[in-house]
Coordinates of C-alpha atoms and ligand atoms in Angstrom, one line a residue:
M1 CA -4.1 0.0 -13.9
K2 CA -2.5 -0.6 -10.5
S3 CA -4.6 0.0 -7.4
L4 CA -4.2 3.4 -5.9
I5 CA -3.7 4.4 -2.3
V6 CA -4.3 8.2 -2.2
A7 CA -3.5 10.2 0.8
N8 CA -5.5 13.4 1.1
W9 CA -3.9 15.6 3.7
K10 CA -6.6 18.3 3.4
A11 CA -5.6 21.6 5.2
N12 CA -3.0 19.9 7.4
K13 CA 0.8 19.8 7.5
G14 CA 3.0 22.8 7.1
I15 CA 6.6 22.6 5.8
K16 CA 8.1 20.9 8.8
E17 CA 5.4 18.3 9.2
A18 CA 5.4 17.5 5.5
A19 CA 9.2 17.1 5.5
T20 CA 9.0 14.8 8.5
F21 CA 6.4 12.7 6.9
I22 CA 8.5 12.1 3.8
K23 CA 11.6 11.4 5.8
E24 CA 9.8 8.8 7.9
T25 CA 7.9 7.1 5.1
R26 CA 9.8 7.4 1.8
T27 CA 12.0 4.3 2.0
V28 CA 9.1 2.0 2.9
L29 CA 6.6 3.5 0.5
E30 CA 9.1 3.1 -2.3
E31 CA 9.2 -0.6 -1.7
V32 CA 5.4 -0.9 -2.6
T33 CA 5.0 -2.5 -5.9
E34 CA 1.4 -3.7 -5.4
A35 CA -0.2 -0.3 -5.6
E36 CA 0.6 3.3 -6.6
I37 CA 1.0 5.6 -3.7
V38 CA -0.2 9.1 -4.2
L39 CA 0.3 11.9 -1.7
C40 CA -1.9 15.0 -1.9
P41 CA -0.4 17.8 0.2
S42 CA -1.7 21.4 0.3
F43 CA -0.5 23.8 -2.5
M44 CA 1.8 25.3 0.2
T45 CA 3.9 22.1 0.5
I46 CA 3.7 20.7 -3.0
P47 CA 7.0 22.4 -4.1
L48 CA 8.8 21.0 -1.0
T49 CA 7.4 17.5 -1.4
F50 CA 8.1 17.5 -5.1
A51 CA 11.8 18.3 -4.3
L52 CA 11.9 15.7 -1.6
L53 CA 10.4 13.0 -3.8
E54 CA 12.7 13.5 -6.8
N55 CA 13.3 10.3 -8.6
S56 CA 10.8 8.5 -6.4
S57 CA 8.1 6.0 -7.3
I58 CA 5.8 7.9 -4.9
K59 CA 3.4 10.1 -6.9
L60 CA 2.1 13.6 -6.0
G61 CA -1.4 14.8 -6.3
A62 CA -3.0 18.2 -5.8
Q63 CA -6.2 18.6 -3.8
D64 CA -7.8 21.0 -6.2
V65 CA -7.1 23.1 -9.3
S66 CA -8.5 26.3 -10.7
S67 CA -11.3 26.1 -13.3
F68 CA -9.4 28.9 -15.1
D69 CA -6.2 28.9 -17.1
N70 CA -3.3 31.3 -16.2
G71 CA -4.5 34.9 -16.0
P72 CA -6.0 37.6 -13.7
Y73 CA -7.5 35.1 -11.1
T74 CA -6.1 36.1 -7.8
G75 CA -5.3 33.2 -5.5
E76 CA -5.8 30.5 -8.1
V77 CA -3.5 27.6 -8.9
T78 CA -3.9 26.5 -12.5
G79 CA -3.4 23.2 -14.3
E80 CA -0.5 24.7 -16.2
M81 CA 1.3 25.5 -12.9
L82 CA 0.7 22.0 -11.7
S83 CA 1.8 20.3 -14.9
G84 CA 5.0 18.3 -14.6
V85 CA 4.7 18.6 -10.8
V86 CA 1.7 16.4 -9.9
S87 CA 0.4 13.3 -11.6
Y88 CA -3.1 13.4 -10.1
C89 CA -5.5 16.0 -8.8
L90 CA -8.7 15.6 -6.7
V91 CA -11.7 17.4 -8.0
G92 CA -15.2 17.8 -6.6
H93 CA -14.5 16.7 -3.0
S94 CA -17.7 17.0 -1.0
E95 CA -16.0 19.6 1.3
R96 CA -15.4 21.8 -1.8
R97 CA -18.9 21.3 -3.0
R98 CA -20.4 22.0 0.5
L99 CA -18.1 24.8 1.8
F100 CA -17.0 26.5 -1.5
G101 CA -20.1 26.1 -3.6
E102 CA -18.6 24.0 -6.3
D103 CA -21.1 22.5 -8.7
N104 CA -20.8 20.0 -11.6
E105 CA -20.2 22.7 -14.2
V106 CA -17.2 24.1 -12.3
I107 CA -16.0 20.5 -11.8
R108 CA -16.3 19.7 -15.5
K109 CA -14.1 22.7 -16.3
K110 CA -11.5 21.6 -13.8
I111 CA -11.4 18.2 -15.3
E112 CA -11.0 19.7 -18.7
H113 CA -8.1 21.8 -17.5
L114 CA -6.4 18.8 -15.9
R115 CA -6.8 16.8 -19.1
K116 CA -5.2 19.6 -21.1
Y117 CA -2.1 19.4 -18.8
K118 CA -2.0 15.6 -18.7
I119 CA -2.9 15.4 -15.0
T120 CA -5.2 12.5 -14.0
P121 CA -8.4 13.8 -12.4
I122 CA -9.7 11.9 -9.4
L123 CA -13.4 12.9 -9.3
C124 CA -14.9 12.6 -5.8
A125 CA -18.6 11.6 -6.0
R126 CA -21.1 11.1 -3.2
D127 CA -23.4 9.3 -5.7
E128 CA -24.3 9.3 -9.4
R129 CA -25.5 12.9 -9.3
D130 CA -22.0 14.2 -8.7
I131 CA -20.9 13.0 -12.1
P132 CA -21.2 15.8 -14.6
E133 CA -23.6 14.8 -17.4
G134 CA -22.0 13.4 -20.5
L135 CA -18.5 13.4 -18.9
S136 CA -16.0 11.3 -20.8
A137 CA -14.4 8.6 -18.7
E138 CA -11.1 8.9 -20.6
G139 CA -8.2 8.9 -18.2
L140 CA -10.6 9.5 -15.3
V141 CA -10.5 8.0 -11.8
V142 CA -13.6 8.2 -9.6
A143 CA -13.6 8.0 -5.9
Y144 CA -16.9 7.1 -4.3
E145 CA -17.0 9.1 -1.1
P146 CA -20.3 9.6 0.7
S147 CA -20.0 12.6 3.0
S148 CA -21.6 10.7 5.9
A149 CA -18.6 8.4 5.8
I150 CA -15.9 11.1 6.1
S151 CA -14.2 10.8 9.5
T152 CA -15.0 13.5 12.0
E153 CA -12.5 14.5 14.6
G154 CA -10.7 11.2 14.3
I155 CA -13.9 9.1 14.6
Y156 CA -14.3 6.6 11.8
H157 CA -17.8 5.8 10.4
P158 CA -17.2 4.1 7.0
D159 CA -19.8 3.0 4.5
T160 CA -20.0 -0.7 4.0
P161 CA -17.8 -2.5 1.4
E162 CA -21.1 -3.8 -0.1
N163 CA -22.5 -0.3 -0.6
A164 CA -19.1 0.8 -2.1
K165 CA -19.2 -2.1 -4.5
N166 CA -22.8 -1.4 -5.5
M167 CA -22.0 2.3 -6.1
A168 CA -18.9 1.3 -8.1
K169 CA -21.2 -0.8 -10.3
N170 CA -23.5 2.2 -10.8
F171 CA -20.6 4.5 -11.7
K172 CA -19.3 2.0 -14.2
E173 CA -22.8 1.8 -15.8
I174 CA -22.5 5.5 -16.5
L175 CA -18.8 5.8 -17.3
G176 CA -17.9 2.3 -18.6
E177 CA -16.3 -0.8 -17.2
G178 CA -12.8 0.6 -17.7
C179 CA -13.1 3.5 -15.2
P180 CA -11.2 2.8 -12.0
I181 CA -13.3 3.4 -8.9
L182 CA -11.8 4.1 -5.5
Y183 CA -13.5 4.1 -2.1
G184 CA -13.0 7.0 0.4
G185 CA -14.5 7.8 3.8
S186 CA -13.0 6.6 7.2
V187 CA -10.5 4.3 5.5
N188 CA -8.0 3.3 8.1
E189 CA -5.4 0.6 8.9
D190 CA -8.1 -1.8 10.2
N191 CA -10.5 -1.6 7.4
T192 CA -8.6 -0.7 4.2
A193 CA -8.3 -4.4 3.1
N194 CA -12.1 -4.6 2.9
Y195 CA -12.2 -2.0 0.2
L196 CA -9.6 -3.5 -2.1
S197 CA -11.4 -6.0 -4.3
E198 CA -12.0 -6.8 -7.9
E199 CA -14.7 -4.1 -8.0
L200 CA -12.8 -1.3 -6.2
N201 CA -9.4 -0.1 -7.5
G202 CA -8.1 1.6 -4.4
V203 CA -8.7 3.9 -1.5
L204 CA -8.8 7.6 -0.7
V205 CA -7.5 8.2 2.8
G206 CA -7.9 11.4 4.8
N207 CA -7.3 11.3 8.6
A208 CA -5.4 8.0 8.6
S209 CA -2.9 9.4 6.1
L210 CA -1.7 12.1 8.4
D211 CA 0.4 10.2 10.9
P212 CA 3.4 8.5 9.2
Q213 CA 3.2 5.2 11.2
T214 CA -0.5 4.9 10.8
F215 CA -0.3 5.4 7.1
L216 CA 2.5 2.9 6.9
S217 CA 0.4 0.3 8.7
L218 CA -2.5 1.0 6.4
V219 CA -0.3 0.6 3.3
S220 CA 1.1 -2.7 4.7
S221 CA -2.4 -4.2 5.3
A222 CA -3.3 -3.0 1.7
R223 CA -0.3 -4.8 0.3
L224 CA -1.2 -8.1 2.1
K225 CA -4.7 -7.9 0.6
L226 CA -3.6 -7.0 -2.9
N227 CA -1.2 -9.9 -3.0
V228 CA -4.2 -12.2 -2.3
V229 CA -6.6 -10.4 -4.8
K230 CA -4.0 -10.6 -7.6
Ligands
PGA1 P1 -11.3 10.5 5.9 O1 -11.4 11.5 4.7 O2 -10.4 9.3 5.5 O3 -10.7 11.3 7.1 O4 -12.7 10.0 6.2 C1 -11.4 11.1 3.4 C2 -11.6 12.3 2.5 O5 -12.4 13.2 2.9 O6 -11.0 12.3 1.4

């Protein structure tokens, strides 16, 4: 599997900002062959970005999915609605666990829904406890993302690449060697290369994915590193 560079826009960017981002980055991002670029906009701008990225090599991801299928669940966005639109979906981000009370059982259901609709789940895990017990690793991507490393108000405080590699090893002991592990938490244009290695299969980027030029520099340093690691 190619390395992944996943942009998590969180609750940022309305229609105008999302359109500007695509306009300013699409051509350069499409030249990237060393990694798969995945943009995760809010549900509000997924239809727009889907239209703007038609026939593009840039992939779309959702930031969350309902644990229910279509039905009387006001406000929910289901796997079926996302199918054919996004290729990936984040699940179990620590912000959802902390602020929206999501636990491993809900997260397991979300992963099952995504699998049903052929969407690759990117399970965010702060440590081994965030991996639902007995979860199959089939088609799963895991992002090691300790909450202490998530940038706050633009201040970066990443975990060390050594810790990230160790945690990747622990996750692979549970899920098997074949499960791709990403690192997330304060990844930016200066440090992204440190997290691309044989043990880590990519990065999950929040704050540094918001500004088009910053994201392009991050991608360009990732490309340099990936050409060396290859
Ligand atoms: P950050 O966020 O890159 O701003 O630290 C990453 C994330 O929470 O997914």
